[in-house]
């Protein structure tokens, strides 16, 4: 049985410990901490993604229609926890939506945004975007409130205040025994595209994430793109739960798929049952 007090203490000592290889299944791909310095504090990086030739790119108020590289400035900081750095699944999803082209006129919601990378790319592609994370410390283990500040900083760094908003979206209401997701805040309109990258890493949150996705896609209308990295055998429990509410298929039209699949990364399209 999980000792939450002990887990909290261990997380304070090493925020990324859940994401290191424990050698439990002998799988070399379980080494999942991305290739970044081991101590990441108050750094700024740049990531670039090739965009489709017909993409309308918002560059500080100027719309450009041409083959371009979408470049994101990203403040990263591991001190609030693992959500404060850039992860491979986020880069895969950001790259995919960039190469697919314009998101003009779409309402996009990103779950578990962390740094906000994927949502920032969607904003540059013309969408009206809400990047979200949990502000409540659900299990006294998830240090999420500082991530909202990192996301706001990244919106400002990329001059996207006009099209990207930061909002709290908790995956559960602790007062409800059923652990159902909280309703969508009134400040966030109904999305027609939901993005989620690297949200499968903390096992107690699995049912909360599944229920939140189910609530958001109750009528089956929003598209859902979900990118994750296979890390542990425990991840199978998430997909067992997800199977109760969704069916899914691999995204096969990504030219980089063969490359990132070798790193145990998968990009999925979810459909409500």
JSON list of N, CA and C in Angstrom, two decimals, residues 49-86:
[
{"chain": "A", "resi": 49, "resn": "UNK", "atom": "N", "xyz": [9.95, 23.76, -34.50]},
{"chain": "A", "resi": 49, "resn": "UNK", "atom": "CA", "xyz": [9.19, 22.69, -35.15]},
{"chain": "A", "resi": 49, "resn": "UNK", "atom": "C", "xyz": [8.84, 23.14, -36.56]},
{"chain": "A", "resi": 50, "resn": "UNK", "atom": "N", "xyz": [9.06, 22.26, -37.53]},
{"chain": "A", "resi": 50, "resn": "UNK", "atom": "CA", "xyz": [8.72, 22.59, -38.91]},
{"chain": "A", "resi": 50, "resn": "UNK", "atom": "C", "xyz": [7.20, 22.62, -39.06]},
{"chain": "A", "resi": 51, "resn": "UNK", "atom": "N", "xyz": [6.71, 23.67, -39.72]},
{"chain": "A", "resi": 51, "resn": "UNK", "atom": "CA", "xyz": [5.27, 23.82, -39.93]},
{"chain": "A", "resi": 51, "resn": "UNK", "atom": "C", "xyz": [4.92, 23.55, -41.38]},
{"chain": "A", "resi": 52, "resn": "UNK", "atom": "N", "xyz": [3.67, 23.18, -41.59]},
{"chain": "A", "resi": 52, "resn": "UNK", "atom": "CA", "xyz": [3.17, 22.92, -42.93]},
{"chain": "A", "resi": 52, "resn": "UNK", "atom": "C", "xyz": [3.30, 24.16, -43.80]},
{"chain": "A", "resi": 53, "resn": "UNK", "atom": "N", "xyz": [3.44, 23.95, -45.12]},
{"chain": "A", "resi": 53, "resn": "UNK", "atom": "CA", "xyz": [3.63, 25.06, -46.04]},
{"chain": "A", "resi": 53, "resn": "UNK", "atom": "C", "xyz": [2.42, 25.99, -46.10]},
{"chain": "A", "resi": 54, "resn": "UNK", "atom": "N", "xyz": [1.22, 25.49, -45.76]},
{"chain": "A", "resi": 54, "resn": "UNK", "atom": "CA", "xyz": [0.04, 26.34, -45.82]},
{"chain": "A", "resi": 54, "resn": "UNK", "atom": "C", "xyz": [-0.37, 26.88, -44.45]},
{"chain": "A", "resi": 55, "resn": "UNK", "atom": "N", "xyz": [0.56, 26.81, -43.50]},
{"chain": "A", "resi": 55, "resn": "UNK", "atom": "CA", "xyz": [0.26, 27.24, -42.14]},
{"chain": "A", "resi": 55, "resn": "UNK", "atom": "C", "xyz": [0.27, 28.76, -42.04]},
{"chain": "A", "resi": 56, "resn": "UNK", "atom": "N", "xyz": [-0.76, 29.32, -41.42]},
{"chain": "A", "resi": 56, "resn": "UNK", "atom": "CA", "xyz": [-0.77, 30.73, -41.06]},
{"chain": "A", "resi": 56, "resn": "UNK", "atom": "C", "xyz": [-0.18, 30.86, -39.68]},
{"chain": "A", "resi": 57, "resn": "UNK", "atom": "N", "xyz": [0.96, 31.48, -39.59]},
{"chain": "A", "resi": 57, "resn": "UNK", "atom": "CA", "xyz": [1.67, 31.56, -38.33]},
{"chain": "A", "resi": 57, "resn": "UNK", "atom": "C", "xyz": [1.57, 32.97, -37.77]},
{"chain": "A", "resi": 58, "resn": "UNK", "atom": "N", "xyz": [1.14, 33.07, -36.51]},
{"chain": "A", "resi": 58, "resn": "UNK", "atom": "CA", "xyz": [1.03, 34.35, -35.83]},
{"chain": "A", "resi": 58, "resn": "UNK", "atom": "C", "xyz": [2.38, 34.68, -35.21]},
{"chain": "A", "resi": 59, "resn": "UNK", "atom": "N", "xyz": [3.08, 35.64, -35.78]},
{"chain": "A", "resi": 59, "resn": "UNK", "atom": "CA", "xyz": [4.37, 36.04, -35.24]},
{"chain": "A", "resi": 59, "resn": "UNK", "atom": "C", "xyz": [4.26, 37.47, -34.74]},
{"chain": "A", "resi": 60, "resn": "UNK", "atom": "N", "xyz": [3.86, 37.61, -33.47]},
{"chain": "A", "resi": 60, "resn": "UNK", "atom": "CA", "xyz": [3.71, 38.92, -32.83]},
{"chain": "A", "resi": 60, "resn": "UNK", "atom": "C", "xyz": [2.79, 39.83, -33.63]},
{"chain": "A", "resi": 61, "resn": "UNK", "atom": "N", "xyz": [1.63, 39.27, -34.02]},
{"chain": "A", "resi": 61, "resn": "UNK", "atom": "CA", "xyz": [0.63, 40.09, -34.68]},
{"chain": "A", "resi": 61, "resn": "UNK", "atom": "C", "xyz": [0.70, 40.07, -36.19]},
{"chain": "A", "resi": 62, "resn": "UNK", "atom": "N", "xyz": [1.73, 39.48, -36.76]},
{"chain": "A", "resi": 62, "resn": "UNK", "atom": "CA", "xyz": [1.87, 39.42, -38.21]},
{"chain": "A", "resi": 62, "resn": "UNK", "atom": "C", "xyz": [1.61, 38.00, -38.69]},
{"chain": "A", "resi": 63, "resn": "UNK", "atom": "N", "xyz": [0.69, 37.85, -39.64]},
{"chain": "A", "resi": 63, "resn": "UNK", "atom": "CA", "xyz": [0.36, 36.53, -40.16]},
{"chain": "A", "resi": 63, "resn": "UNK", "atom": "C", "xyz": [1.22, 36.24, -41.39]},
{"chain": "A", "resi": 64, "resn": "UNK", "atom": "N", "xyz": [1.93, 35.12, -41.36]},
{"chain": "A", "resi": 64, "resn": "UNK", "atom": "CA", "xyz": [2.82, 34.72, -42.44]},
{"chain": "A", "resi": 64, "resn": "UNK", "atom": "C", "xyz": [2.33, 33.40, -43.00]},
{"chain": "A", "resi": 65, "resn": "UNK", "atom": "N", "xyz": [2.19, 33.30, -44.31]},
{"chain": "A", "resi": 65, "resn": "UNK", "atom": "CA", "xyz": [1.79, 32.05, -44.94]},
{"chain": "A", "resi": 65, "resn": "UNK", "atom": "C", "xyz": [2.96, 31.54, -45.77]},
{"chain": "A", "resi": 66, "resn": "UNK", "atom": "N", "xyz": [3.73, 30.62, -45.20]},
{"chain": "A", "resi": 66, "resn": "UNK", "atom": "CA", "xyz": [4.94, 30.12, -45.87]},
{"chain": "A", "resi": 66, "resn": "UNK", "atom": "C", "xyz": [5.48, 28.95, -45.07]},
{"chain": "A", "resi": 67, "resn": "UNK", "atom": "N", "xyz": [6.35, 28.14, -45.66]},
{"chain": "A", "resi": 67, "resn": "UNK", "atom": "CA", "xyz": [7.02, 27.11, -44.87]},
{"chain": "A", "resi": 67, "resn": "UNK", "atom": "C", "xyz": [7.86, 27.79, -43.80]},
{"chain": "A", "resi": 68, "resn": "UNK", "atom": "N", "xyz": [7.62, 27.47, -42.58]},
{"chain": "A", "resi": 68, "resn": "UNK", "atom": "CA", "xyz": [8.32, 28.13, -41.49]},
{"chain": "A", "resi": 68, "resn": "UNK", "atom": "C", "xyz": [8.68, 27.13, -40.42]},
{"chain": "A", "resi": 69, "resn": "UNK", "atom": "N", "xyz": [9.55, 27.54, -39.53]},
{"chain": "A", "resi": 69, "resn": "UNK", "atom": "CA", "xyz": [9.80, 26.81, -38.31]},
{"chain": "A", "resi": 69, "resn": "UNK", "atom": "C", "xyz": [9.13, 27.56, -37.18]},
{"chain": "A", "resi": 70, "resn": "UNK", "atom": "N", "xyz": [8.25, 26.89, -36.49]},
{"chain": "A", "resi": 70, "resn": "UNK", "atom": "CA", "xyz": [7.61, 27.47, -35.31]},
{"chain": "A", "resi": 70, "resn": "UNK", "atom": "C", "xyz": [8.60, 27.37, -34.15]},
{"chain": "A", "resi": 71, "resn": "UNK", "atom": "N", "xyz": [9.01, 28.50, -33.63]},
{"chain": "A", "resi": 71, "resn": "UNK", "atom": "CA", "xyz": [9.99, 28.53, -32.55]},
{"chain": "A", "resi": 71, "resn": "UNK", "atom": "C", "xyz": [9.35, 29.00, -31.27]},
{"chain": "A", "resi": 72, "resn": "UNK", "atom": "N", "xyz": [9.58, 28.25, -30.21]},
{"chain": "A", "resi": 72, "resn": "UNK", "atom": "CA", "xyz": [9.02, 28.55, -28.90]},
{"chain": "A", "resi": 72, "resn": "UNK", "atom": "C", "xyz": [10.15, 28.81, -27.91]},
{"chain": "A", "resi": 73, "resn": "UNK", "atom": "N", "xyz": [10.06, 29.93, -27.22]},
{"chain": "A", "resi": 73, "resn": "UNK", "atom": "CA", "xyz": [10.94, 30.18, -26.08]},
{"chain": "A", "resi": 73, "resn": "UNK", "atom": "C", "xyz": [10.27, 29.58, -24.85]},
{"chain": "A", "resi": 74, "resn": "UNK", "atom": "N", "xyz": [11.02, 28.83, -24.08]},
{"chain": "A", "resi": 74, "resn": "UNK", "atom": "CA", "xyz": [10.42, 28.07, -22.99]},
{"chain": "A", "resi": 74, "resn": "UNK", "atom": "C", "xyz": [11.23, 28.23, -21.71]},
{"chain": "A", "resi": 75, "resn": "UNK", "atom": "N", "xyz": [10.60, 28.82, -20.70]},
{"chain": "A", "resi": 75, "resn": "UNK", "atom": "CA", "xyz": [11.19, 28.83, -19.37]},
{"chain": "A", "resi": 75, "resn": "UNK", "atom": "C", "xyz": [11.00, 27.45, -18.76]},
{"chain": "A", "resi": 76, "resn": "UNK", "atom": "N", "xyz": [12.07, 26.87, -18.24]},
{"chain": "A", "resi": 76, "resn": "UNK", "atom": "CA", "xyz": [12.01, 25.54, -17.62]},
{"chain": "A", "resi": 76, "resn": "UNK", "atom": "C", "xyz": [12.61, 25.62, -16.23]},
{"chain": "A", "resi": 77, "resn": "UNK", "atom": "N", "xyz": [11.99, 24.87, -15.32]},
{"chain": "A", "resi": 77, "resn": "UNK", "atom": "CA", "xyz": [12.45, 24.90, -13.92]},
{"chain": "A", "resi": 77, "resn": "UNK", "atom": "C", "xyz": [11.95, 23.63, -13.25]},
{"chain": "A", "resi": 78, "resn": "UNK", "atom": "N", "xyz": [12.86, 22.76, -12.84]},
{"chain": "A", "resi": 78, "resn": "UNK", "atom": "CA", "xyz": [12.47, 21.49, -12.23]},
{"chain": "A", "resi": 78, "resn": "UNK", "atom": "C", "xyz": [12.09, 21.63, -10.76]},
{"chain": "A", "resi": 79, "resn": "UNK", "atom": "N", "xyz": [12.32, 22.79, -10.16]},
{"chain": "A", "resi": 79, "resn": "UNK", "atom": "CA", "xyz": [12.07, 22.90, -8.72]},
{"chain": "A", "resi": 79, "resn": "UNK", "atom": "C", "xyz": [10.62, 22.67, -8.33]},
{"chain": "A", "resi": 80, "resn": "UNK", "atom": "N", "xyz": [9.60, 23.04, -9.15]},
{"chain": "A", "resi": 80, "resn": "UNK", "atom": "CA", "xyz": [8.23, 22.70, -8.77]},
{"chain": "A", "resi": 80, "resn": "UNK", "atom": "C", "xyz": [7.88, 21.24, -8.98]},
{"chain": "A", "resi": 81, "resn": "UNK", "atom": "N", "xyz": [8.74, 20.49, -9.67]},
{"chain": "A", "resi": 81, "resn": "UNK", "atom": "CA", "xyz": [8.46, 19.09, -9.97]},
{"chain": "A", "resi": 81, "resn": "UNK", "atom": "C", "xyz": [8.69, 18.81, -11.44]},
{"chain": "A", "resi": 82, "resn": "UNK", "atom": "N", "xyz": [8.35, 17.59, -11.86]},
{"chain": "A", "resi": 82, "resn": "UNK", "atom": "CA", "xyz": [8.69, 17.14, -13.21]},
{"chain": "A", "resi": 82, "resn": "UNK", "atom": "C", "xyz": [7.94, 17.92, -14.29]},
{"chain": "A", "resi": 83, "resn": "UNK", "atom": "N", "xyz": [6.81, 18.55, -13.95]},
{"chain": "A", "resi": 83, "resn": "UNK", "atom": "CA", "xyz": [6.05, 19.29, -14.96]},
{"chain": "A", "resi": 83, "resn": "UNK", "atom": "C", "xyz": [6.73, 20.54, -15.44]},
{"chain": "A", "resi": 84, "resn": "UNK", "atom": "N", "xyz": [7.78, 20.99, -14.75]},
{"chain": "A", "resi": 84, "resn": "UNK", "atom": "CA", "xyz": [8.41, 22.26, -15.10]},
{"chain": "A", "resi": 84, "resn": "UNK", "atom": "C", "xyz": [9.50, 22.16, -16.14]},
{"chain": "A", "resi": 85, "resn": "UNK", "atom": "N", "xyz": [9.66, 21.01, -16.78]},
{"chain": "A", "resi": 85, "resn": "UNK", "atom": "CA", "xyz": [10.67, 20.87, -17.83]},
{"chain": "A", "resi": 85, "resn": "UNK", "atom": "C", "xyz": [10.02, 20.33, -19.10]},
{"chain": "A", "resi": 86, "resn": "UNK", "atom": "N", "xyz": [10.78, 20.37, -20.20]},
{"chain": "A", "resi": 86, "resn": "UNK", "atom": "CA", "xyz": [10.28, 19.89, -21.48]},
{"chain": "A", "resi": 86, "resn": "UNK", "atom": "C", "xyz": [10.52, 18.39, -21.59]}
]
